[in-house]
Coordinates of C-alpha atoms in Angstrom, one line a residue:
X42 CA 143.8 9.4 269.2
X43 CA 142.2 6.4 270.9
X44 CA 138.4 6.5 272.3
X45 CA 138.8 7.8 275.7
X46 CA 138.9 5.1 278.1
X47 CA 135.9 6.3 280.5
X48 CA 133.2 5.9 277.2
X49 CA 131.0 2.8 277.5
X50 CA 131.9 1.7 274.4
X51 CA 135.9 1.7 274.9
X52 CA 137.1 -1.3 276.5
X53 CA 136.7 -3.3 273.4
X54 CA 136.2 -0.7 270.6
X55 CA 140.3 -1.5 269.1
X56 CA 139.2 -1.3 265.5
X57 CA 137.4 1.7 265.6
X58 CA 139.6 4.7 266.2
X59 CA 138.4 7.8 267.4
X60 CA 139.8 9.6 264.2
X61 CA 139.0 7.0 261.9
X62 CA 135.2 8.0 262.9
X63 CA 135.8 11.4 262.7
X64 CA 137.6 11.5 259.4
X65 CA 134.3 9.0 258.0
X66 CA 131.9 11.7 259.7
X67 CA 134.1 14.4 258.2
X68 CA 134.1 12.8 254.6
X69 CA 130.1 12.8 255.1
X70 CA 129.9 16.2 255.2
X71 CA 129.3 16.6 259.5
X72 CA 130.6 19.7 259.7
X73 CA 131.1 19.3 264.0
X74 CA 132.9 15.7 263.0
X75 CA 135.0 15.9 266.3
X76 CA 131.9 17.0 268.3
X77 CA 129.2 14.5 266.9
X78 CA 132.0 11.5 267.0
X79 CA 132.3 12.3 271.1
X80 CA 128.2 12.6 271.1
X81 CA 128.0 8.9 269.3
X82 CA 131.3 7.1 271.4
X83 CA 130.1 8.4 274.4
X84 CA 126.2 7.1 274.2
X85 CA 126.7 3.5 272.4
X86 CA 127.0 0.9 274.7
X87 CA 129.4 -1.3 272.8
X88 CA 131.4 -1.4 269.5
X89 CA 128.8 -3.4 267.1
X90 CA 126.2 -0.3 268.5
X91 CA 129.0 2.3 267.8
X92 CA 129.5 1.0 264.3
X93 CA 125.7 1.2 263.2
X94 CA 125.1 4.0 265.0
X95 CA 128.3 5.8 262.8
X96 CA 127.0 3.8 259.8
X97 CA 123.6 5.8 260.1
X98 CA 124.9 9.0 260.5
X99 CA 127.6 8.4 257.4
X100 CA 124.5 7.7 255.0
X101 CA 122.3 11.3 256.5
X102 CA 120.5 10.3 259.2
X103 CA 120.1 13.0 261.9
X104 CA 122.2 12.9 264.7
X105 CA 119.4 13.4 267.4
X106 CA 118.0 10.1 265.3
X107 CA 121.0 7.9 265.4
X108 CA 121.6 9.1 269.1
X109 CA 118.0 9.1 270.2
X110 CA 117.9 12.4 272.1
X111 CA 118.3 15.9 271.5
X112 CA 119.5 18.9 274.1
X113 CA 116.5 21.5 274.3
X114 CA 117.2 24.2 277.1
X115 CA 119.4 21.8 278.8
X116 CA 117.1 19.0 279.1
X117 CA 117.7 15.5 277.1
X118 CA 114.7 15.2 275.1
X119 CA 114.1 11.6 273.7
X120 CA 114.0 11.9 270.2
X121 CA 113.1 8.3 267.8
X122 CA 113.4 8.0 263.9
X123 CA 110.6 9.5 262.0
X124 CA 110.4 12.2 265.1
X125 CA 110.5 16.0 264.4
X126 CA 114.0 17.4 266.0
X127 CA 113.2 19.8 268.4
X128 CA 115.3 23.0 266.8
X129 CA 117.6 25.0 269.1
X130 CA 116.3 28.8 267.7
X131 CA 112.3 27.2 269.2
X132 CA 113.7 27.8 272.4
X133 CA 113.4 31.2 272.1
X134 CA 109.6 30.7 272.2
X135 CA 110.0 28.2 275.7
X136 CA 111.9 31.3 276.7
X137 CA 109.0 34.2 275.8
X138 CA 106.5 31.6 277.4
X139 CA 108.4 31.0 280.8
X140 CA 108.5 34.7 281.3
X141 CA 103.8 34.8 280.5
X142 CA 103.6 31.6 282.6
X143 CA 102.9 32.0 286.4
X144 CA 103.2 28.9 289.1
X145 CA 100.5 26.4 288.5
X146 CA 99.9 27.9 284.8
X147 CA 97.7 25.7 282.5
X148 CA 99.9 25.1 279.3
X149 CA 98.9 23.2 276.3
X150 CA 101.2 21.8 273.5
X151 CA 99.8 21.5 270.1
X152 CA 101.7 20.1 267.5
X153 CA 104.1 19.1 270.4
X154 CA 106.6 16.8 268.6
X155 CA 108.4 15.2 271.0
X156 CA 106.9 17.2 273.7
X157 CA 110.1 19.6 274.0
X158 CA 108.4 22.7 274.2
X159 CA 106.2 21.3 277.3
X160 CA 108.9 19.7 278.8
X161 CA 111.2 22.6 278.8
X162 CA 108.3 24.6 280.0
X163 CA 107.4 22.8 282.7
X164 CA 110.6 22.4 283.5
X165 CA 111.2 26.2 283.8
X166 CA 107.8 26.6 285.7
X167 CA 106.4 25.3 288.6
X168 CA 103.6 23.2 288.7
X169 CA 102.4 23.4 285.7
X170 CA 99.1 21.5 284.2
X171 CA 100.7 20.5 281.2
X172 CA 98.0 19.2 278.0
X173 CA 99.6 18.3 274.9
X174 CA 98.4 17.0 271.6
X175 CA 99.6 15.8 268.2
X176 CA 98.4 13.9 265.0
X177 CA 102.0 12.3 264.5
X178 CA 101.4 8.7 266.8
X179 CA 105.5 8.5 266.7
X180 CA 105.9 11.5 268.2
X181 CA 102.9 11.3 270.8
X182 CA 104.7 7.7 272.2
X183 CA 108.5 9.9 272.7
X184 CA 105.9 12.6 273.8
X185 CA 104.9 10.6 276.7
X186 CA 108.2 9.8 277.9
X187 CA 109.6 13.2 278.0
X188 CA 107.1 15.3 279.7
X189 CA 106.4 12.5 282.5
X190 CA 108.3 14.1 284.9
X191 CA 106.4 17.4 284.9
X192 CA 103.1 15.0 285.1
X193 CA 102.1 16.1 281.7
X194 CA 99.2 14.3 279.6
X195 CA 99.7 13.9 276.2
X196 CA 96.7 12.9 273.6
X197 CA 96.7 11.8 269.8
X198 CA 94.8 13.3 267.0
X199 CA 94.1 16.6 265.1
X200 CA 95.3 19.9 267.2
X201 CA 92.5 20.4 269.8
X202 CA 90.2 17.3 268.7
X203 CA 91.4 14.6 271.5
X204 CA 91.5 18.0 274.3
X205 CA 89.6 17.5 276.9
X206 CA 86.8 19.7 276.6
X207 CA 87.3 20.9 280.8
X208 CA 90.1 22.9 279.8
X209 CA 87.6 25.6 277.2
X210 CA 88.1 28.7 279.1
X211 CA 91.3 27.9 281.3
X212 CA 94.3 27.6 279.0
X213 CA 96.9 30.1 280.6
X214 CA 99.6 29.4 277.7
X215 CA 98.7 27.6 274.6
X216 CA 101.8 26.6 272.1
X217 CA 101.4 25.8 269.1
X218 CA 104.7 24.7 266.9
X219 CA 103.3 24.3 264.4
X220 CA 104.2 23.2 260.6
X221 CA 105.0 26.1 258.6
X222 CA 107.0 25.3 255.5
X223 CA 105.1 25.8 252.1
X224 CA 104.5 22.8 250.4
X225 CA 106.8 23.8 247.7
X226 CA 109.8 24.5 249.5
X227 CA 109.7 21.4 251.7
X228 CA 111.9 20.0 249.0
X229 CA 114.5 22.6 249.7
X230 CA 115.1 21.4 253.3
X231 CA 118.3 19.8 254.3
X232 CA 117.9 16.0 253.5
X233 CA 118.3 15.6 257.5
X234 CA 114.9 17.1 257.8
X235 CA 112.4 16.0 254.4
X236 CA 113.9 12.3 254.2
X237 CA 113.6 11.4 257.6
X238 CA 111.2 13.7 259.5
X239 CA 107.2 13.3 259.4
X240 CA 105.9 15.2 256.5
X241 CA 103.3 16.4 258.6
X242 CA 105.8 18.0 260.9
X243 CA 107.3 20.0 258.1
X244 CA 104.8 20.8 255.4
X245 CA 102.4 24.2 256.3
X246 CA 100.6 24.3 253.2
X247 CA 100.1 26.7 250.1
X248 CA 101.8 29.8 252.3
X249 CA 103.2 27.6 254.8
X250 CA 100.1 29.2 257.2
X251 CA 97.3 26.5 256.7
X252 CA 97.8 24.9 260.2
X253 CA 98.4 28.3 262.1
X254 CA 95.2 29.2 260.7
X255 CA 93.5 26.8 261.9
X256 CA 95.2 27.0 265.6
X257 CA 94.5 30.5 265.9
X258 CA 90.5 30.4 264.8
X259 CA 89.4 27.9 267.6
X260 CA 92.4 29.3 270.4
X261 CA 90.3 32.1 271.8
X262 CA 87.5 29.2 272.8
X263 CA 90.4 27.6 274.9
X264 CA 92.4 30.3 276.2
X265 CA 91.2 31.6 279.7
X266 CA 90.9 35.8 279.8
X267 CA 94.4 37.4 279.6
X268 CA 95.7 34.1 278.1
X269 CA 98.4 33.8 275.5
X270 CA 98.6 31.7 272.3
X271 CA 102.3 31.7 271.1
X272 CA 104.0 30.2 268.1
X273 CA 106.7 30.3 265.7
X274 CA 106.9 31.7 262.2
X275 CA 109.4 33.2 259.6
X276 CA 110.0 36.9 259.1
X277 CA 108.4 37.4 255.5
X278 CA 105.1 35.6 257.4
X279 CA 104.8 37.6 260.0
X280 CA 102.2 39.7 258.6
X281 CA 99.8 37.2 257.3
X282 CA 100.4 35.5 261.1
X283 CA 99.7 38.8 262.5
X284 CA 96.2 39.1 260.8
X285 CA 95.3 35.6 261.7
X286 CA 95.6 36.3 264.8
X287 CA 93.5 39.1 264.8
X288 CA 90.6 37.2 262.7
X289 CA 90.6 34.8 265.7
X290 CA 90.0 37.5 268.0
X291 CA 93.2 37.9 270.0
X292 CA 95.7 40.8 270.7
X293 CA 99.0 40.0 268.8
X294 CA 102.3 41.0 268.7
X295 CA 105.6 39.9 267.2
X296 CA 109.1 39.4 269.1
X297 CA 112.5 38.4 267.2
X298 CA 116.1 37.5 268.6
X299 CA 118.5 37.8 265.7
X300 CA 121.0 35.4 267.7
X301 CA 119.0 32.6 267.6
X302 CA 117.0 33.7 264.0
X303 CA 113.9 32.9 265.7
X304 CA 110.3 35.0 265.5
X305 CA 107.6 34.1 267.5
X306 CA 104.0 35.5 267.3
X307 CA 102.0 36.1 270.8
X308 CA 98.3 36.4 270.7
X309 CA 96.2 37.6 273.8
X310 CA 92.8 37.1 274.8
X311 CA 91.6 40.0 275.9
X312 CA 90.6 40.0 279.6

């Protein structure tokens, strides 16, 4: 089958058949061949950017990489090399959020990656005062670009470091996604995910909890009374997250969807 005549790339794209790319995706191991060869015909503008852009993908680059976007809750969320890929089962925690988050909420994003959970959020919410924050200077520049329409502010460095200190005391919602792989099973990750994500993205220490440690001791400072502090975690951490979210002096509880194999972890402030 030819490229379909109404994809940017097809009025001159002759030598590079629509099967041939799925039968080289295919042969690479892309499970969705016929899927991600639609995805990459559909967003190159011509045929040399079609063929590096299925060259990349062929040799294990991610997708949301070699396309430079990923689809979080519906939204196209710029995504550059290097950047974490927002993952679909995080949405579940955008999803928790929206339903804690009143009109004119204050949200932060720590850890925020692309800024996909504050996008989506704000996106779901209205007017939201959207702060978010990471260490990763990559993903604080894609950041930028994806939560300026919800007039969001995003600021490099260390979790709450760069925060303006006029929002102690105000923080409605405070998400945190952060990094919670132990450092020895990072290796174990697809090669989408160690090779060409930030390390720092990926790697949570010893236990995997060093970061969501340190989140949850300063997030009572930061979070106004009644305010929530959510994040994601595995199963088998759950009860380590629990307690540090307890030592930090909030009100947690646990919530899972089995669909989307996603846990999340909410701590309160009490009022």
């Amino acid at each position: 089958m030819s490229v379909s005549s109404s994809s940017p790339a097809s009025s001159s794209i002759d030598s590079l058949r629509f099967a041939d790319i799925v039968v080289g995706l295919r042969t690479a191991g892309c499970v969705f061949a016929e899927d991600e060869a639609e995805l990459l015909v559909s967003t190159a503008r011509d045929p040399a950017e079609l063929a590096a852009m299925v060259e990349r993908r062929v040799i294990g680059h991610p997708l949301e990489h070699v396309l430079g976007w990923a689809e979080f809750r519906g939204l196209r969320i710029a995504v550059d090399a290097g950047v974490f890929v927002p993952r679909r089962r995080t949405e579940f925690l955008v999803q928790e959020a929206a339903a804690l988050a009143g009109p004119g909420a204050v949200v932060v994003d720590l850890c925020c990656g692309s800024g996909a959970l504050g996008a989506a959020l704000g996106a779901a919410v209205d007017r939201v005062e959207l702060h978010a924050a990471d260490i990763d200077p990559a993903a604080v520049t894609c950041a930028r670009r994806n939560v300026a329409d919800v007039g969001g502010r995003v600021y490099e460095g260390d979790l709450y470091e760069p925060l303006p200190s006029t929002l102690h005391g105000r923080v409605d919602v405070l998400l945190a996604n952060v990094p919670y792989v132990p450092t020895e099973e990072v290796g174990l990750l697809p090669p989408e995910a160690r090779i060409h994500e930030a390390r720092v993205a990926l790697d949570g220490g010893a236990d995997g909890l060093d970061v969501l440690r340190r989140v949850t001791a300063d997030a009572a400072r930061w979070l106004a009374p009644g305010g929530r502090l959510l994040f994601e975690t595995s199963e088998r951490q759950v009860p380590y997250a629990l307690e540090a979210v307890v030592d930090g002096g909030l009100v947690p509880r646990s919530v899972s969807d089995e669909e989307m194999y996603a846990t999340i972890v909410i701590g309160t402030r009490p009022a």
